[in-house]
XYZ file of C-alpha atoms in Angstrom:
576
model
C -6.206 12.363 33.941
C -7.393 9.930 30.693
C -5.736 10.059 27.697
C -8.677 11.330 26.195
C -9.295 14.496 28.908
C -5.240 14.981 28.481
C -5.129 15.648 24.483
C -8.015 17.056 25.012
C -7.202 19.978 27.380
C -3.799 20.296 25.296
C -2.605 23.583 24.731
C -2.743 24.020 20.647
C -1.976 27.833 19.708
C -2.954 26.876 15.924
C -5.707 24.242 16.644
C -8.276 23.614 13.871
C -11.416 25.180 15.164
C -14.541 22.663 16.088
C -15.601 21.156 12.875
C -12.198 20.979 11.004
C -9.129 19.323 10.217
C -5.951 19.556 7.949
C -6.313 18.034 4.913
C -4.513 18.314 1.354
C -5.690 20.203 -1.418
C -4.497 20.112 -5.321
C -7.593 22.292 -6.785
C -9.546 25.488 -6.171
C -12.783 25.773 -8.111
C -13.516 29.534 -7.588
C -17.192 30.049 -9.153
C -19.371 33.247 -10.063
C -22.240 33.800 -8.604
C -24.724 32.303 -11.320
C -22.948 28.950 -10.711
C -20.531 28.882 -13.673
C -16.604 28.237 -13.077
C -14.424 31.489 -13.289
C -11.058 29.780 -12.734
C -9.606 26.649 -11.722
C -6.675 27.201 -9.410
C -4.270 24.461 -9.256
C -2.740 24.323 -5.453
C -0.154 22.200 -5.642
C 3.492 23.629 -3.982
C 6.836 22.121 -4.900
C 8.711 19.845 -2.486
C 12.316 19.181 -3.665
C 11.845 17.654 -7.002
C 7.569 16.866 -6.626
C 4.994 18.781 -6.912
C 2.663 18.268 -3.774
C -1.066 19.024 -2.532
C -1.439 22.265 -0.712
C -1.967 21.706 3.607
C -5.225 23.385 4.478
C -8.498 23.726 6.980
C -11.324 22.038 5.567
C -14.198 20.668 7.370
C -13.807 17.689 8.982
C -13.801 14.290 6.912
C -16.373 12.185 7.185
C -15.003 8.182 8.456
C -14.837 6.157 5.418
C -15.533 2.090 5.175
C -16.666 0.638 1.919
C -20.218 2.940 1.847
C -20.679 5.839 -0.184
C -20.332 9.097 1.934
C -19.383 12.640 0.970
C -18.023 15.001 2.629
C -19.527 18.745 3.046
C -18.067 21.337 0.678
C -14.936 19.874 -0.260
C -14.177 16.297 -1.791
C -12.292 14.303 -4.295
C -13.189 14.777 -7.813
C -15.245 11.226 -8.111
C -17.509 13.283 -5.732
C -17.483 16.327 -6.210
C -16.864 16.566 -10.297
C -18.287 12.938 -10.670
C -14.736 11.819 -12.614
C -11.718 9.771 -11.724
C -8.725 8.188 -13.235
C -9.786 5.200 -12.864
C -12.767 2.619 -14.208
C -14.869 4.555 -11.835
C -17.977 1.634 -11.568
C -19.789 3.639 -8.767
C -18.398 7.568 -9.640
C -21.629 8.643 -10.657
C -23.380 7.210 -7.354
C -20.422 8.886 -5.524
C -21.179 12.203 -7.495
C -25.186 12.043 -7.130
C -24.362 11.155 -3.138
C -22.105 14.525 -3.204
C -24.892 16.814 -4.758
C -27.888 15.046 -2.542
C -26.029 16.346 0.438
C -25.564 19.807 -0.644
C -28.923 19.898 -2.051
C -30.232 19.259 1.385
C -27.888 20.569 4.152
C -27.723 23.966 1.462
C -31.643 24.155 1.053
C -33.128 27.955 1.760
C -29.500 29.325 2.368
C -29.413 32.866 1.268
C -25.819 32.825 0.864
C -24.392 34.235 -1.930
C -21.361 31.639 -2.103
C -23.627 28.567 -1.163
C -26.079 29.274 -3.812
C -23.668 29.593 -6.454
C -22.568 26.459 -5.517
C -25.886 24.577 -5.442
C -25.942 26.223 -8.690
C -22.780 24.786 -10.236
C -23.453 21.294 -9.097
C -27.382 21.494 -10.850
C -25.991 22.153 -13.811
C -22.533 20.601 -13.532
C -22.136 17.678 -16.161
C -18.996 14.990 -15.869
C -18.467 15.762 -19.583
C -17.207 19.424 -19.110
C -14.136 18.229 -16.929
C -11.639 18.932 -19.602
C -8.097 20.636 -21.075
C -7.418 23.355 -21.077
C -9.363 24.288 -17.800
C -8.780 21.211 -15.976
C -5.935 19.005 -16.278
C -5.650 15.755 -15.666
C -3.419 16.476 -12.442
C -6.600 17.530 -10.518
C -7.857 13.633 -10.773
C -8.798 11.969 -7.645
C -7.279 14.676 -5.876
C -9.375 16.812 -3.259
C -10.910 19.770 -4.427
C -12.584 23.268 -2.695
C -14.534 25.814 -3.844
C -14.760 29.827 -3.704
C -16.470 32.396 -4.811
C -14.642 34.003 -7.600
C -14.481 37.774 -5.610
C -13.385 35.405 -2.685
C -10.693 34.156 -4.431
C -8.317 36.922 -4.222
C -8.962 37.493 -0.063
C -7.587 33.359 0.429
C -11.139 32.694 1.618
C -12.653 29.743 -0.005
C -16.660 28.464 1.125
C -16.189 26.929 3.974
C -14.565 29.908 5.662
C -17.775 32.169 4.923
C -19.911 32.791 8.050
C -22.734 30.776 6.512
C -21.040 27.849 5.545
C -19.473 27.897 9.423
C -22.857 27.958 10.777
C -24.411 24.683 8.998
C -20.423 23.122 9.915
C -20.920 23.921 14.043
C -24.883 22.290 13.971
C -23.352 18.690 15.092
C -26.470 17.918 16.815
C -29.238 15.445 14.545
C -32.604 15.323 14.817
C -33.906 13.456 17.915
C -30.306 12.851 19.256
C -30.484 12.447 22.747
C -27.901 14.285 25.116
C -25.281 12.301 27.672
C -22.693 12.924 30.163
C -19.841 12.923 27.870
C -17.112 11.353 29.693
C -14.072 13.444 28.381
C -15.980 16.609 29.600
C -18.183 15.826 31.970
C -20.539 18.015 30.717
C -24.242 17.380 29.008
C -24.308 17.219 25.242
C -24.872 14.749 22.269
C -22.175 11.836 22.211
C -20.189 11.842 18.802
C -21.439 8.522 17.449
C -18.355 8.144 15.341
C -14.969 9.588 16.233
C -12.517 11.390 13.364
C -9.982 9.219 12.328
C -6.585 9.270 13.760
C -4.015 9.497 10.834
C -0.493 9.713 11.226
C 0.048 6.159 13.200
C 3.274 4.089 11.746
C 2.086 1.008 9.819
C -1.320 2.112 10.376
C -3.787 2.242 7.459
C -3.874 5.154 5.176
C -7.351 5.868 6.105
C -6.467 6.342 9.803
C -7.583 4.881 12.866
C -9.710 4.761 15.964
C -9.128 4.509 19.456
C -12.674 4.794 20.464
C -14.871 2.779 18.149
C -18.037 1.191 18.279
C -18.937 0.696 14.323
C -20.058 -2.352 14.486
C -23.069 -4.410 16.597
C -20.479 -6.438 18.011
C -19.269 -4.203 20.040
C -22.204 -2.646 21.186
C -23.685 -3.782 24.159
C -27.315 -2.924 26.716
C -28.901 -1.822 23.372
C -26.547 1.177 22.837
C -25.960 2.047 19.526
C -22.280 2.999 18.601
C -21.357 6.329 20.387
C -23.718 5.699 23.458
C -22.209 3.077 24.375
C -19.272 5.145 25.843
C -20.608 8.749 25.401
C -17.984 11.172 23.977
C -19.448 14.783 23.216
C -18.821 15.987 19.688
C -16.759 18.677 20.499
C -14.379 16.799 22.760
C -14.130 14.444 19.909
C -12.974 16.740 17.841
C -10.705 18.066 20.150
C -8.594 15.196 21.061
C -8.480 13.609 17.822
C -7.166 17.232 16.372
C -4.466 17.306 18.695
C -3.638 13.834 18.250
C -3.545 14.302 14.690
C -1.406 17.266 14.982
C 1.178 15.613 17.234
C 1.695 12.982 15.004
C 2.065 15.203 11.691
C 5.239 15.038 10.183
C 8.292 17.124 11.765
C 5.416 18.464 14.548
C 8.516 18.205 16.940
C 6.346 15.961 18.924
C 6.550 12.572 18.085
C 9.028 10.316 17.754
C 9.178 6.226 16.409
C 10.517 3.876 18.810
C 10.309 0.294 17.570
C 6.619 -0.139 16.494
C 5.120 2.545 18.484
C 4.509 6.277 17.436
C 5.225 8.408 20.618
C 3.392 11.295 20.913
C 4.234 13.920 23.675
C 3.535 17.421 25.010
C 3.899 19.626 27.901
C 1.540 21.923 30.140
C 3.235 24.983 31.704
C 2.521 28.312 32.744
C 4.228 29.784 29.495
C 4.236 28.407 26.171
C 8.569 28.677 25.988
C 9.060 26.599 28.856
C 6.808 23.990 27.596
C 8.183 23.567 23.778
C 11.942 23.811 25.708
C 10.620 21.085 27.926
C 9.489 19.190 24.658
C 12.214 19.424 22.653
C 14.222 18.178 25.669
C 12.729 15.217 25.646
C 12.920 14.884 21.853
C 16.412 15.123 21.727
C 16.807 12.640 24.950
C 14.896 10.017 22.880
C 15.050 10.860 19.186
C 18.316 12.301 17.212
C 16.934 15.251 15.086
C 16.867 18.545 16.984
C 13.868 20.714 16.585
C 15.265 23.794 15.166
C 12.016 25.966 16.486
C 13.464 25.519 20.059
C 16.916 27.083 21.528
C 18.758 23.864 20.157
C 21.975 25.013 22.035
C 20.468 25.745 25.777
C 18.731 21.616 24.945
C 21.586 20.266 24.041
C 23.743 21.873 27.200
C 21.027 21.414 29.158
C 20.493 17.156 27.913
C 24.788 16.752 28.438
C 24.168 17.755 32.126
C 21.480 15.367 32.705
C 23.248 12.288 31.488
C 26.181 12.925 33.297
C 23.938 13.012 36.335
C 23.108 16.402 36.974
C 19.542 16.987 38.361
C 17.726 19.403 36.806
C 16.754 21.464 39.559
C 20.740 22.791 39.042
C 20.748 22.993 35.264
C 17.265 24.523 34.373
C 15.723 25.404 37.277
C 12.581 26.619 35.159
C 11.711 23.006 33.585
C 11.863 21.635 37.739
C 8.677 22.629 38.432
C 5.188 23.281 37.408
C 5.615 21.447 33.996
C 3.186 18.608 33.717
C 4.459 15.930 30.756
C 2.431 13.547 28.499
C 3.771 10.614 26.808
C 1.502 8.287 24.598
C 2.776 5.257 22.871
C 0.482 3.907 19.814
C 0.789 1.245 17.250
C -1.867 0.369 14.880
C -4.261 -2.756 14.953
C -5.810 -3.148 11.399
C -8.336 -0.167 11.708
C -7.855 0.557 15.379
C -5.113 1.589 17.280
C -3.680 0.469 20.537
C -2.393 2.276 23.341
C 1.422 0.942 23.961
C 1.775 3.101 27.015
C 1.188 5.943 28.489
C 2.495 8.344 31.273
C 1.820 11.576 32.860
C 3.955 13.250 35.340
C 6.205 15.825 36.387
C 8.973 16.565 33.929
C 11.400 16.983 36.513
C 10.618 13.558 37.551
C 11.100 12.181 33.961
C 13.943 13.172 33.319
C 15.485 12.087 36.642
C 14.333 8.175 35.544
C 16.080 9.213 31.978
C 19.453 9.980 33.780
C 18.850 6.793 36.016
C 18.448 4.863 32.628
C 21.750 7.215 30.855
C 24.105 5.776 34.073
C 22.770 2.337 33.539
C 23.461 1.989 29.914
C 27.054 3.755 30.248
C 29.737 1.810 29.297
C 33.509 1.910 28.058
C 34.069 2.076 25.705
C 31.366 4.003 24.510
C 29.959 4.031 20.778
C 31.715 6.315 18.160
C 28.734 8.208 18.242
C 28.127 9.239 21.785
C 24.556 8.657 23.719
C 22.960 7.100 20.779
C 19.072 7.723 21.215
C 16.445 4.723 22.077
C 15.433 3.557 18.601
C 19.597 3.014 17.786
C 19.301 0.240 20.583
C 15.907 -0.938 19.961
C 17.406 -1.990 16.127
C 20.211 -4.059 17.911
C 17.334 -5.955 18.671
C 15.898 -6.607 15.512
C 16.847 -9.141 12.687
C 19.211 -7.525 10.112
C 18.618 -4.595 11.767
C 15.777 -3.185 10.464
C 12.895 -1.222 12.634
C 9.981 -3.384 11.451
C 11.829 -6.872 13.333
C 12.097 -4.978 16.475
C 10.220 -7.434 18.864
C 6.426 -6.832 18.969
C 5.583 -4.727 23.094
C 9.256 -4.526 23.748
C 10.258 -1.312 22.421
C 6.657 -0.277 24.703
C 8.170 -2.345 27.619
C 11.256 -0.479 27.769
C 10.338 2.980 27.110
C 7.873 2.431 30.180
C 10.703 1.188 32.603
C 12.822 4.402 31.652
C 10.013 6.888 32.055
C 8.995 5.265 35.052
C 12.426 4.022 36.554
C 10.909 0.624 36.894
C 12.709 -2.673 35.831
C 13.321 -3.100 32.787
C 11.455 -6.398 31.229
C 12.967 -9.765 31.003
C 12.887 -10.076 27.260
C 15.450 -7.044 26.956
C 17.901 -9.632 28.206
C 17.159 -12.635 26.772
C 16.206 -11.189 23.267
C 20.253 -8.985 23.722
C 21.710 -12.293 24.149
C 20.244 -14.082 21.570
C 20.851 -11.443 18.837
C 24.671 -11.868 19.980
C 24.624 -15.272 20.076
C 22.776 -14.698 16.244
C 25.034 -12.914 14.811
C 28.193 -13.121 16.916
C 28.619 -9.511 17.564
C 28.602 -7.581 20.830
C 29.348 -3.566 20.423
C 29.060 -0.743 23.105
C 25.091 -0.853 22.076
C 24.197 -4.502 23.233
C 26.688 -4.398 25.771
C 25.262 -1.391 27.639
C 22.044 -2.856 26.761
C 23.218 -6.156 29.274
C 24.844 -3.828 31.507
C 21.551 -1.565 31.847
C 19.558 -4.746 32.732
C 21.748 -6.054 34.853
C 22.404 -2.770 37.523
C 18.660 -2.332 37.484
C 16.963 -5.903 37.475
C 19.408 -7.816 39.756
C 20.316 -4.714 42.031
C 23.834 -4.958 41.146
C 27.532 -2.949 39.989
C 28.351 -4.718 36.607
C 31.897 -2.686 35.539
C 31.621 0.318 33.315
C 34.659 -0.358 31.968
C 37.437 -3.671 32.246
C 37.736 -4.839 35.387
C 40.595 -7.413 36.132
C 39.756 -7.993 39.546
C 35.849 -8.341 39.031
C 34.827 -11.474 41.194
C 31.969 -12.921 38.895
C 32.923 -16.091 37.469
C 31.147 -15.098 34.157
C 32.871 -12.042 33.711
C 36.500 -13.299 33.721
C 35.215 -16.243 31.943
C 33.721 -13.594 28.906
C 37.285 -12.292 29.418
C 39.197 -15.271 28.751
C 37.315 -16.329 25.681
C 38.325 -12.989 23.984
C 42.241 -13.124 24.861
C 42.095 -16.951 23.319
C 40.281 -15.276 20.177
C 42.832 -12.954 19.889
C 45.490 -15.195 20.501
C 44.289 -17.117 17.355
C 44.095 -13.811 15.409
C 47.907 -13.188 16.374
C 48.823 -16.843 15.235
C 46.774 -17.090 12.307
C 45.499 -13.993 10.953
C 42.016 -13.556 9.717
C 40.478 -16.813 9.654
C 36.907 -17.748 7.814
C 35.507 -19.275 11.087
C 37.540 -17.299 14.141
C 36.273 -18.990 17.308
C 33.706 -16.747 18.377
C 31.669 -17.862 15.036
C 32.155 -21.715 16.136
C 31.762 -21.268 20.336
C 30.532 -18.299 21.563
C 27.218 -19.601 22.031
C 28.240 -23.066 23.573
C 31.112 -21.481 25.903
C 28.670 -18.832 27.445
C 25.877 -21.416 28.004
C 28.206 -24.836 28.687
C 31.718 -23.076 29.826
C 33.051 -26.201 31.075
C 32.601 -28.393 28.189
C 34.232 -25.796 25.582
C 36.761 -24.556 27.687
C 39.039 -27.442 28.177
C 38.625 -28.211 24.645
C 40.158 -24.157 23.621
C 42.818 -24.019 26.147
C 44.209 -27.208 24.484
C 44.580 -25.299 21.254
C 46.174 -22.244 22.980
C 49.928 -23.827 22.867
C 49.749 -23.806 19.313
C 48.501 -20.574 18.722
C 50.974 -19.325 21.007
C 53.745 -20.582 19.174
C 52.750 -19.683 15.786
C 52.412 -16.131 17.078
C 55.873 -16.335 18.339
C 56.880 -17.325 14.896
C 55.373 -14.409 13.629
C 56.987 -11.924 16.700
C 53.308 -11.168 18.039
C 51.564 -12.599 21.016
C 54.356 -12.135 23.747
C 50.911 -10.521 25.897
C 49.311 -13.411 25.176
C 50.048 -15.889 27.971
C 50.714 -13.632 30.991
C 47.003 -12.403 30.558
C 46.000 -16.004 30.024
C 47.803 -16.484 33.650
C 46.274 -13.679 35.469
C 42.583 -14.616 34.168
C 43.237 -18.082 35.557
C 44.295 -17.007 38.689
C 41.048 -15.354 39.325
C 39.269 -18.773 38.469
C 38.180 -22.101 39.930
C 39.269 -25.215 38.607
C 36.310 -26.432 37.979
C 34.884 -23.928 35.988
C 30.764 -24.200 36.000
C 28.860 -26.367 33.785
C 25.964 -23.936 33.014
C 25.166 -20.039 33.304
C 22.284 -18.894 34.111
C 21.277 -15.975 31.497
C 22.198 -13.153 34.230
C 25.453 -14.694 33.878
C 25.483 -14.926 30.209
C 24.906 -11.401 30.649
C 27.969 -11.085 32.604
C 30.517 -13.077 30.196
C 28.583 -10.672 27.119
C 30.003 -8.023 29.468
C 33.930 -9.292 30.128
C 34.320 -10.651 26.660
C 33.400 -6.851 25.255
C 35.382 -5.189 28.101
C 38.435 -7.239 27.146
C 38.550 -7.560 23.773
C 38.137 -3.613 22.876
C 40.680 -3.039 26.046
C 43.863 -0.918 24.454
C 47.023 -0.560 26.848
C 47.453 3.257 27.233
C 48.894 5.049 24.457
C 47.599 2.908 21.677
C 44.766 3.972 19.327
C 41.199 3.172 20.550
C 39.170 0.665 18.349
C 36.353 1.327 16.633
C 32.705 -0.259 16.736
C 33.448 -2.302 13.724
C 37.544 -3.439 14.672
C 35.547 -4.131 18.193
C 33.405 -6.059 17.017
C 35.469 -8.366 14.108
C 38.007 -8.936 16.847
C 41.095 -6.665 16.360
C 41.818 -6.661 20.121
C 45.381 -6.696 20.577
């Protein structure tokens, strides 16, 4: 199935009928039926300590470049009052634009509602917008209209019968039908699509994935929608569902590095699809959907990363649920499709606990199973989501949902933040760990493992017993040696090696002075033992990998019955 035919045939129980969207509303002109205003109803609701516009159904909006074009019973005051806040140099073209349409879409209605308001905007002057019927809140902001008798019921013009009518008559004169290719079936192509709002770091305006607004991209004399036929209604249908799947707390979308993810579920029964979906939002985000049984989830998600399959612990998600997962990130006015996957949402989650055991490690962060995005920002400079490498965050999230390996940047791009800012943690070592078990087929340790055989490893290991052997001599230093060598001894081991065992005598004996160390040199001994004498003169970044791995394994190790470190004491070096 296409991403298109998918959203489309999405199961919506409150989907905006053909014709509409949700849009925000501050203002209610309600008008009498000889035209004049009866009330102006401001719509605004509070949210915490603001004052917001009102969520509503209004016809759909009309795409917007740098042309004049209003939209159909509804519209910002410069349209539909002809004022604004601003200078306003082309408000009265905007407003003459607005009353031009409604003079000639509204011409020979009968409608009582639609006549009054062909009647208010005849006589309507820019003049009359003023205290104390309409405040200066309104500005700029959208506004509807209703009859005044309407008022009362909630219904406002576009929900009469009449005005519905004129909204579902799509088709223009001499358009010419197609095969539309969401569909399949025979109608007039939508020669623009809605605009997809909702898209992280897209523009405010929304976006497109289907686009043809300009001759460039037209092409055997088609002219925009033609050249990949879409029907009108199937337009409207996926972009609606898009839309609402990336609203605001929809409970189905979550941001991982630069792409919005978007997913739903198809089941017999509408419960065991939204438990299905808030599954996987609590597998991948960290904010449980409180519309869902947030308990039976969260029971239900512990089983699966500790490797249950979920044919044993919810029999009624391991079959017959289809799952969708759609990955987007804008492109200036477009929007690009990071990745998507359909399949069964048994067989999801079975690659999720594949990717839970390869990115378990010990010890584990304070926190638990930290969700993607928490890993994704080791990644990024200073940790912010914005500097999380451009495709990777895509990259990954495809080899987890698809159990495929994972891509080569995820190692390179872990090692280099270490190297960056001298800092390993549970997060970028089970990152390592995770690449290694899948990409190079092998067991890297969970937890410390003295007798591992990889040269790396112990290698990792002994450069965090000689850092600690310098914190036990010295204290806390300005430049401990994991700010001055870490880098050089996991790339060059043999020339930095030599140079730091020569400096381990002293340290030893200064600790001595100061009755700490006495561990120090018998660990020192059985690390050597384990190593040749000529230790290698380069490591290959798998291996890198590896000494990441024994230098975090040893240096949060704790002998039994001591306190376990936390993230931060692991990662400044407080290793006994």
């Amino acid at each position: 199935m296409t991403i298109l035919a998918a959203l489309t045939a999405a199961t919506l129980p409150d989907a905006p009928p053909p014709g509409f969207a949700e849009g925000k509303v501050s203002t209610l002109v309600s008008l009498n039926p000889d035209g004049t205003v009866a009330n102006v109803t401001d719509l605004r609701i509070h949210k915490g300590s603001k004052r917001v516009a009102r969520v509503m159904l209004i016809p759909h909006p009309v795409k917007r470049a740098s042309g004049i074009a209003p939209n159909f019973l509804w519209d910002k005051t410069a349209y539909a009052l002809g004022v604004t806040a601003g200078a306003g140099k082309r408000t009265a073209d905007e407003h003459a634009a607005f009353v031009a349409l409604h003079e000639e879409r509204l011409a020979g209605t009968e409608d009582e509602g639609l006549k009054a308001l062909l009647a208010f905007l005849r006589t309507w002057s820019p003049e009359r917008f003023s205290k104390p019927i309409w405040a200066d809140t309104a500005l700029d902001e959208n506004v509807v209209f209703a009859l005044e008798t309407d008022r009362q019921n909630d219904v406002r013009l576009h929900d009469r019968p009449a005005a519905r009518a004129l909204l579902a008559q799509t088709e223009e004169p001499g358009e010419t039908a197609a095969i539309c290719l969401v569909t399949g079936i025979r109608a007039p192509p939508a020669r623009l699509h809605p605009s997809i709002k909702g898209v992280w770091g897209g523009q405010t305006a929304g976006g497109s994935i289907v686009s043809f607004n300009l001759d460039a991209f037209e092409s055997y004399g088609h002219k925009q929608g033609d050249n990949a036929p879409v029907s009108e209604e199937a337009a409207f249908a996926y972009t609606g569902a898009l839309n609402r799947f990336l609203a605001t707390d929809s409970g189905h979308r979550i941001q991982i590095g630069d792409a919005s993810t978007v997913f739903w579920a198809e089941a017999d029964d509408g419960a065991t699809a939204a438990t299905a979906t808030g599954l996987f939002a609590q597998a991948f985000g960290s904010t449980p959907d409180t519309r869902i049984d947030v308990q039976r989830v969260g029971a239900v998600l512990a089983e699966i990363q500790r490797g249950k399959p979920i044919a044993e612990v919810a029999p009624d998600l391991a079959e017959g649920v289809r799952f969708y997962v759609l990955g987007l990130a804008p492109n200036a006015a477009r929007i690009s499709i990071r990745f998507w996957l359909e399949d069964d949402f048994a067989a999801l989650m079975h690659n999720y606990a594949e990717f839970a055991a390869d990115i378990c490690i010990d010890p584990p962060s304070k926190d638990g199973q930290p969700p993607l995005w928490r890993y994704l920002l080791e990644l990024a400079v200073q940790g912010k989501r914005e500097n999380v490498p451009p495709n990777l965050a895509g990259e990954v999230m495809r080899s987890i949902l698809t159990g495929g390996r994972y891509p080569q940047s995820l190692l390179a791009t872990t090692l280099m933040r270490i190297r960056t800012d001298r800092r390993v943690g549970p997060l970028r070592a089970g990152l390592v760990k995770a690449f290694l078990t899948r990409n190079h087929f092998g067991s890297p340790p969970v937890a410390r493992d003295v007798d591992n055989p990889s040269t790396a490893y112990q290698l990792g290991r002994l450069f965090a017993v000689l850092e600690a052997a310098q914190y036990a001599a010295l204290g806390r230093v300005n430049a401990p040696i994991s700010d001055r060598y870490y880098a050089a001894a996991s790339a060059t081991p043999a020339r930095v090696f030599s140079a730091l065992m020569r400096g381990l005598h002293t340290h030893v004996s200064h600790a001595r002075k100061r009755g700490r160390g006495g561990w120090i040199e018998p660990r020192i001994e059985e690390i050597m033992s384990k190593l040749d004498p000529d230790l290698p003169k380069t490591l290959q970044l798998e291996d890198q990998g590896r000494f990441a791995l024994g230098y975090y394994h040893e240096k949060s190790y704790r002998p039994a019955g001591t306190a376990a470190l936390s993230d931060d004491e692991i990662a400044e070096g407080d290793a006994q």
